[in-house]
Structures are given as C-alpha cells and as structure tokens.
Amino acid sequence: QQQKLTANDAAADDNFGNSVDIDGDYAIVGAVFDDDNGSSSGSAYIFVRNGTSWTQQAKLTASDGAADDYFSSSAIYGNYAIVGAPYNDDDGTNSGSAYIFVRDGTSWSQQAKLTASDADANDAFGRSVGIYGDYVIIASIDDDDNGSNSGSAYIFVRDGTSWTQQAKVLASDGAADDRFGTDVAIYGNYA
C-alpha cells in the first residue's frame, strides 16, 4: 500500500470509492452519494501522483447535476475522464447520461455530455464506462433491445472537441434481465 485516499470534503454516506480507475500519474474516484447538486447527485475526484504522494487535484460534478443522478461511474485516460450518471432524466426517468472532462494543466473542465441516440426511460445509460484514446464505451444495462433489461453498450469516438456515437453493441445471445454492460472496458481495437 502506497497511500490511502480520501476526499478533502468527505462526508458520511458519500460512498467514496464506489468506482475507481487509474492511468499514469492520475486516478479517478467516484462518490455516488455525494450531495453537491442535490441528494445522491454524485461526484468524482481526480488525484495526481508526485513521487510517492497522491494529492487531490479536482472534484468533478455534472454541469446540470440533480438529485438522484448517481454521477460517479468513472474512467480516465491521458487528459480525458468520463463519468456516468445512469439516473439522469434528460430522455425520460433514469434514461442516463455520461460526461466527458478534459484536463488543461491542473484544471479539469466538462467538454461534452453524451446520451444514447435511442435513449429511453429506465435504460440506465452510464452505469459503467470506459475510455481509451479517442474512444469511450458506455453501458446501458437496462436497455430492452434483447428483452426487458437485457442491456447494451455504446461506443463514442472523439474528433477534436466533438464526441459522436459510432456503434451500439449487444450480446449475440442477449436475453431479458442479462444486464449486459454491468461492467465495461475498452483498449485499442477491443472492448
């Protein structure tokens, strides 16, 4: 063990650590029940390593965060981070969304908000996320294409500062209640 990380504004029931990821000298930690934008709106924290010490560099929240969004599923790669909010309500109750953040020096700012092209209520888009290079993968575990709550995942690609949906992937043998996408990851040409 090199260090134990805690949020500099930690509070009871924040659930800091419900999601984590690391790339190089940067780590991201989700806190699903953080209340900055309302009860259980969620947040994510960026930590940076200097030698053997890790310090908090930023706290990320959604620009339009609201109570019960559960913004916290997180991944990081290079200067980019993605955080999912599976219970965001933009396209219906609990349809979900994901947010891209970019680092400039020591500052992190929101670059994009992503939603599924066929978003629907209760899809939980953003339940898990992954990032590598110019690509992100975002799970929609309660999507119903292969039956109720069968699940799916979406691939988005970056061009400059714009992110567009490239593909929607489903299990070839998907069935109701599989919740395909409960955990996702992407690397190179593979997800």
JSON list of C-alpha atoms in Angstrom, two decimals, residues 34-141:
[
{"chain": "A", "resi": 34, "resn": "ASP", "atom": "CA", "xyz": [-22.20, 12.92, -2.69]},
{"chain": "A", "resi": 35, "resn": "ASP", "atom": "CA", "xyz": [-24.79, 15.69, -2.38]},
{"chain": "A", "resi": 36, "resn": "ASP", "atom": "CA", "xyz": [-23.26, 18.80, -4.00]},
{"chain": "A", "resi": 37, "resn": "ASN", "atom": "CA", "xyz": [-26.02, 19.04, -6.65]},
{"chain": "A", "resi": 38, "resn": "GLY", "atom": "CA", "xyz": [-28.75, 17.52, -4.51]},
{"chain": "A", "resi": 39, "resn": "SER", "atom": "CA", "xyz": [-29.16, 14.30, -2.56]},
{"chain": "A", "resi": 40, "resn": "SER", "atom": "CA", "xyz": [-27.21, 11.47, -4.24]},
{"chain": "A", "resi": 41, "resn": "SER", "atom": "CA", "xyz": [-26.32, 13.64, -7.23]},
{"chain": "A", "resi": 42, "resn": "GLY", "atom": "CA", "xyz": [-22.79, 12.19, -7.12]},
{"chain": "A", "resi": 43, "resn": "SER", "atom": "CA", "xyz": [-19.27, 13.38, -7.87]},
{"chain": "A", "resi": 44, "resn": "ALA", "atom": "CA", "xyz": [-15.83, 12.14, -8.88]},
{"chain": "A", "resi": 45, "resn": "TYR", "atom": "CA", "xyz": [-12.40, 13.14, -7.66]},
{"chain": "A", "resi": 46, "resn": "ILE", "atom": "CA", "xyz": [-9.12, 13.38, -9.57]},
{"chain": "A", "resi": 47, "resn": "PHE", "atom": "CA", "xyz": [-5.88, 12.57, -7.76]},
{"chain": "A", "resi": 48, "resn": "VAL", "atom": "CA", "xyz": [-2.38, 13.12, -9.12]},
{"chain": "A", "resi": 49, "resn": "ARG", "atom": "CA", "xyz": [0.86, 11.43, -8.07]},
{"chain": "A", "resi": 50, "resn": "ASN", "atom": "CA", "xyz": [4.08, 13.28, -7.37]},
{"chain": "A", "resi": 51, "resn": "GLY", "atom": "CA", "xyz": [6.80, 10.81, -6.39]},
{"chain": "A", "resi": 52, "resn": "THR", "atom": "CA", "xyz": [5.15, 8.63, -3.77]},
{"chain": "A", "resi": 53, "resn": "SER", "atom": "CA", "xyz": [2.47, 11.14, -2.78]},
{"chain": "A", "resi": 54, "resn": "TRP", "atom": "CA", "xyz": [-1.06, 11.42, -4.19]},
{"chain": "A", "resi": 55, "resn": "THR", "atom": "CA", "xyz": [-2.99, 14.67, -3.82]},
{"chain": "A", "resi": 56, "resn": "GLN", "atom": "CA", "xyz": [-6.49, 15.68, -4.85]},
{"chain": "A", "resi": 57, "resn": "GLN", "atom": "CA", "xyz": [-6.36, 17.85, -7.98]},
{"chain": "A", "resi": 58, "resn": "ALA", "atom": "CA", "xyz": [-10.04, 18.31, -8.79]},
{"chain": "A", "resi": 59, "resn": "LYS", "atom": "CA", "xyz": [-13.58, 17.43, -7.87]},
{"chain": "A", "resi": 60, "resn": "LEU", "atom": "CA", "xyz": [-15.85, 16.79, -10.84]},
{"chain": "A", "resi": 61, "resn": "THR", "atom": "CA", "xyz": [-19.60, 17.31, -10.87]},
{"chain": "A", "resi": 62, "resn": "ALA", "atom": "CA", "xyz": [-22.06, 17.48, -13.74]},
{"chain": "A", "resi": 63, "resn": "SER", "atom": "CA", "xyz": [-22.84, 20.97, -15.03]},
{"chain": "A", "resi": 64, "resn": "ASP", "atom": "CA", "xyz": [-26.54, 20.09, -14.82]},
{"chain": "A", "resi": 65, "resn": "GLY", "atom": "CA", "xyz": [-26.35, 17.67, -11.90]},
{"chain": "A", "resi": 66, "resn": "ALA", "atom": "CA", "xyz": [-29.51, 16.95, -9.94]},
{"chain": "A", "resi": 67, "resn": "ALA", "atom": "CA", "xyz": [-30.66, 14.84, -7.02]},
{"chain": "A", "resi": 68, "resn": "ASP", "atom": "CA", "xyz": [-30.51, 11.07, -7.58]},
{"chain": "A", "resi": 69, "resn": "ASP", "atom": "CA", "xyz": [-28.46, 11.26, -10.82]},
{"chain": "A", "resi": 70, "resn": "TYR", "atom": "CA", "xyz": [-25.81, 8.93, -9.30]},
{"chain": "A", "resi": 71, "resn": "PHE", "atom": "CA", "xyz": [-22.99, 10.66, -11.23]},
{"chain": "A", "resi": 72, "resn": "SER", "atom": "CA", "xyz": [-19.97, 8.52, -10.29]},
{"chain": "A", "resi": 73, "resn": "SER", "atom": "CA", "xyz": [-19.07, 5.59, -12.58]},
{"chain": "A", "resi": 74, "resn": "SER", "atom": "CA", "xyz": [-15.70, 6.73, -13.84]},
{"chain": "A", "resi": 75, "resn": "ALA", "atom": "CA", "xyz": [-12.72, 6.08, -16.09]},
{"chain": "A", "resi": 76, "resn": "ILE", "atom": "CA", "xyz": [-9.62, 8.08, -17.03]},
{"chain": "A", "resi": 77, "resn": "TYR", "atom": "CA", "xyz": [-7.10, 8.05, -19.86]},
{"chain": "A", "resi": 78, "resn": "GLY", "atom": "CA", "xyz": [-4.50, 10.71, -20.58]},
{"chain": "A", "resi": 79, "resn": "ASN", "atom": "CA", "xyz": [-6.08, 14.15, -20.34]},
{"chain": "A", "resi": 80, "resn": "TYR", "atom": "CA", "xyz": [-9.63, 12.83, -20.51]},
{"chain": "A", "resi": 81, "resn": "ALA", "atom": "CA", "xyz": [-12.05, 11.42, -17.97]},
{"chain": "A", "resi": 82, "resn": "ILE", "atom": "CA", "xyz": [-15.58, 10.10, -18.34]},
{"chain": "A", "resi": 83, "resn": "VAL", "atom": "CA", "xyz": [-18.20, 9.91, -15.61]},
{"chain": "A", "resi": 84, "resn": "GLY", "atom": "CA", "xyz": [-21.57, 8.25, -15.98]},
{"chain": "A", "resi": 85, "resn": "ALA", "atom": "CA", "xyz": [-24.85, 9.41, -14.44]},
{"chain": "A", "resi": 86, "resn": "PRO", "atom": "CA", "xyz": [-27.20, 6.46, -15.03]},
{"chain": "A", "resi": 87, "resn": "TYR", "atom": "CA", "xyz": [-30.21, 8.06, -13.37]},
{"chain": "A", "resi": 88, "resn": "ASN", "atom": "CA", "xyz": [-30.10, 11.40, -15.18]},
{"chain": "A", "resi": 89, "resn": "ASP", "atom": "CA", "xyz": [-33.54, 12.13, -16.63]},
{"chain": "A", "resi": 90, "resn": "ASP", "atom": "CA", "xyz": [-32.89, 14.03, -19.89]},
{"chain": "A", "resi": 91, "resn": "ASP", "atom": "CA", "xyz": [-34.54, 11.41, -22.12]},
{"chain": "A", "resi": 92, "resn": "GLY", "atom": "CA", "xyz": [-37.01, 10.06, -19.59]},
{"chain": "A", "resi": 93, "resn": "THR", "atom": "CA", "xyz": [-36.78, 8.97, -15.97]},
{"chain": "A", "resi": 94, "resn": "ASN", "atom": "CA", "xyz": [-33.45, 7.22, -15.31]},
{"chain": "A", "resi": 95, "resn": "SER", "atom": "CA", "xyz": [-32.52, 7.29, -19.01]},
{"chain": "A", "resi": 96, "resn": "GLY", "atom": "CA", "xyz": [-28.94, 8.20, -18.08]},
{"chain": "A", "resi": 97, "resn": "SER", "atom": "CA", "xyz": [-26.05, 10.19, -19.50]},
{"chain": "A", "resi": 98, "resn": "ALA", "atom": "CA", "xyz": [-22.26, 10.42, -19.37]},
{"chain": "A", "resi": 99, "resn": "TYR", "atom": "CA", "xyz": [-19.93, 13.40, -19.17]},
{"chain": "A", "resi": 100, "resn": "ILE", "atom": "CA", "xyz": [-16.51, 13.94, -20.71]},
{"chain": "A", "resi": 101, "resn": "PHE", "atom": "CA", "xyz": [-13.96, 16.07, -18.85]},
{"chain": "A", "resi": 102, "resn": "VAL", "atom": "CA", "xyz": [-10.64, 17.31, -20.21]},
{"chain": "A", "resi": 103, "resn": "ARG", "atom": "CA", "xyz": [-7.53, 18.45, -18.36]},
{"chain": "A", "resi": 104, "resn": "ASP", "atom": "CA", "xyz": [-5.63, 21.62, -19.19]},
{"chain": "A", "resi": 105, "resn": "GLY", "atom": "CA", "xyz": [-2.66, 21.93, -16.86]},
{"chain": "A", "resi": 106, "resn": "THR", "atom": "CA", "xyz": [-4.15, 21.34, -13.43]},
{"chain": "A", "resi": 107, "resn": "SER", "atom": "CA", "xyz": [-7.72, 22.29, -14.36]},
{"chain": "A", "resi": 108, "resn": "TRP", "atom": "CA", "xyz": [-10.46, 19.89, -15.45]},
{"chain": "A", "resi": 109, "resn": "SER", "atom": "CA", "xyz": [-13.50, 21.14, -17.37]},
{"chain": "A", "resi": 110, "resn": "GLN", "atom": "CA", "xyz": [-16.56, 19.47, -18.84]},
{"chain": "A", "resi": 111, "resn": "GLN", "atom": "CA", "xyz": [-16.22, 19.04, -22.60]},
{"chain": "A", "resi": 112, "resn": "ALA", "atom": "CA", "xyz": [-19.34, 17.09, -23.53]},
{"chain": "A", "resi": 113, "resn": "LYS", "atom": "CA", "xyz": [-22.47, 15.40, -22.28]},
{"chain": "A", "resi": 114, "resn": "LEU", "atom": "CA", "xyz": [-23.30, 12.14, -24.04]},
{"chain": "A", "resi": 115, "resn": "THR", "atom": "CA", "xyz": [-26.65, 10.40, -24.36]},
{"chain": "A", "resi": 116, "resn": "ALA", "atom": "CA", "xyz": [-27.73, 7.41, -26.42]},
{"chain": "A", "resi": 117, "resn": "SER", "atom": "CA", "xyz": [-29.19, 8.05, -29.87]},
{"chain": "A", "resi": 118, "resn": "ASP", "atom": "CA", "xyz": [-32.13, 5.81, -28.95]},
{"chain": "A", "resi": 119, "resn": "ALA", "atom": "CA", "xyz": [-32.33, 6.75, -25.27]},
{"chain": "A", "resi": 120, "resn": "ASP", "atom": "CA", "xyz": [-35.40, 5.72, -23.33]},
{"chain": "A", "resi": 121, "resn": "ALA", "atom": "CA", "xyz": [-36.66, 5.90, -19.76]},
{"chain": "A", "resi": 122, "resn": "ASN", "atom": "CA", "xyz": [-35.08, 3.43, -17.32]},
{"chain": "A", "resi": 123, "resn": "ASP", "atom": "CA", "xyz": [-32.18, 2.46, -19.63]},
{"chain": "A", "resi": 124, "resn": "ALA", "atom": "CA", "xyz": [-29.53, 3.44, -17.04]},
{"chain": "A", "resi": 125, "resn": "PHE", "atom": "CA", "xyz": [-27.09, 4.63, -19.73]},
{"chain": "A", "resi": 126, "resn": "GLY", "atom": "CA", "xyz": [-23.85, 5.43, -17.89]},
{"chain": "A", "resi": 127, "resn": "ARG", "atom": "CA", "xyz": [-23.99, 2.62, -15.32]},
{"chain": "A", "resi": 128, "resn": "SER", "atom": "CA", "xyz": [-20.42, 1.73, -16.28]},
{"chain": "A", "resi": 129, "resn": "VAL", "atom": "CA", "xyz": [-17.92, 3.50, -18.54]},
{"chain": "A", "resi": 130, "resn": "GLY", "atom": "CA", "xyz": [-14.50, 3.02, -20.09]},
{"chain": "A", "resi": 131, "resn": "ILE", "atom": "CA", "xyz": [-12.11, 5.18, -22.10]},
{"chain": "A", "resi": 132, "resn": "TYR", "atom": "CA", "xyz": [-9.04, 4.59, -24.23]},
{"chain": "A", "resi": 133, "resn": "GLY", "atom": "CA", "xyz": [-7.53, 7.01, -26.72]},
{"chain": "A", "resi": 134, "resn": "ASP", "atom": "CA", "xyz": [-10.30, 8.73, -28.67]},
{"chain": "A", "resi": 135, "resn": "TYR", "atom": "CA", "xyz": [-12.93, 6.13, -27.75]},
{"chain": "A", "resi": 136, "resn": "VAL", "atom": "CA", "xyz": [-15.33, 5.67, -24.86]},
{"chain": "A", "resi": 137, "resn": "ILE", "atom": "CA", "xyz": [-17.71, 2.82, -24.07]},
{"chain": "A", "resi": 138, "resn": "ILE", "atom": "CA", "xyz": [-20.86, 3.44, -22.07]},
{"chain": "A", "resi": 139, "resn": "ALA", "atom": "CA", "xyz": [-23.17, 0.74, -20.75]},
{"chain": "A", "resi": 140, "resn": "SER", "atom": "CA", "xyz": [-26.93, 0.93, -20.76]},
{"chain": "A", "resi": 141, "resn": "ILE", "atom": "CA", "xyz": [-27.70, -2.06, -18.56]}
]
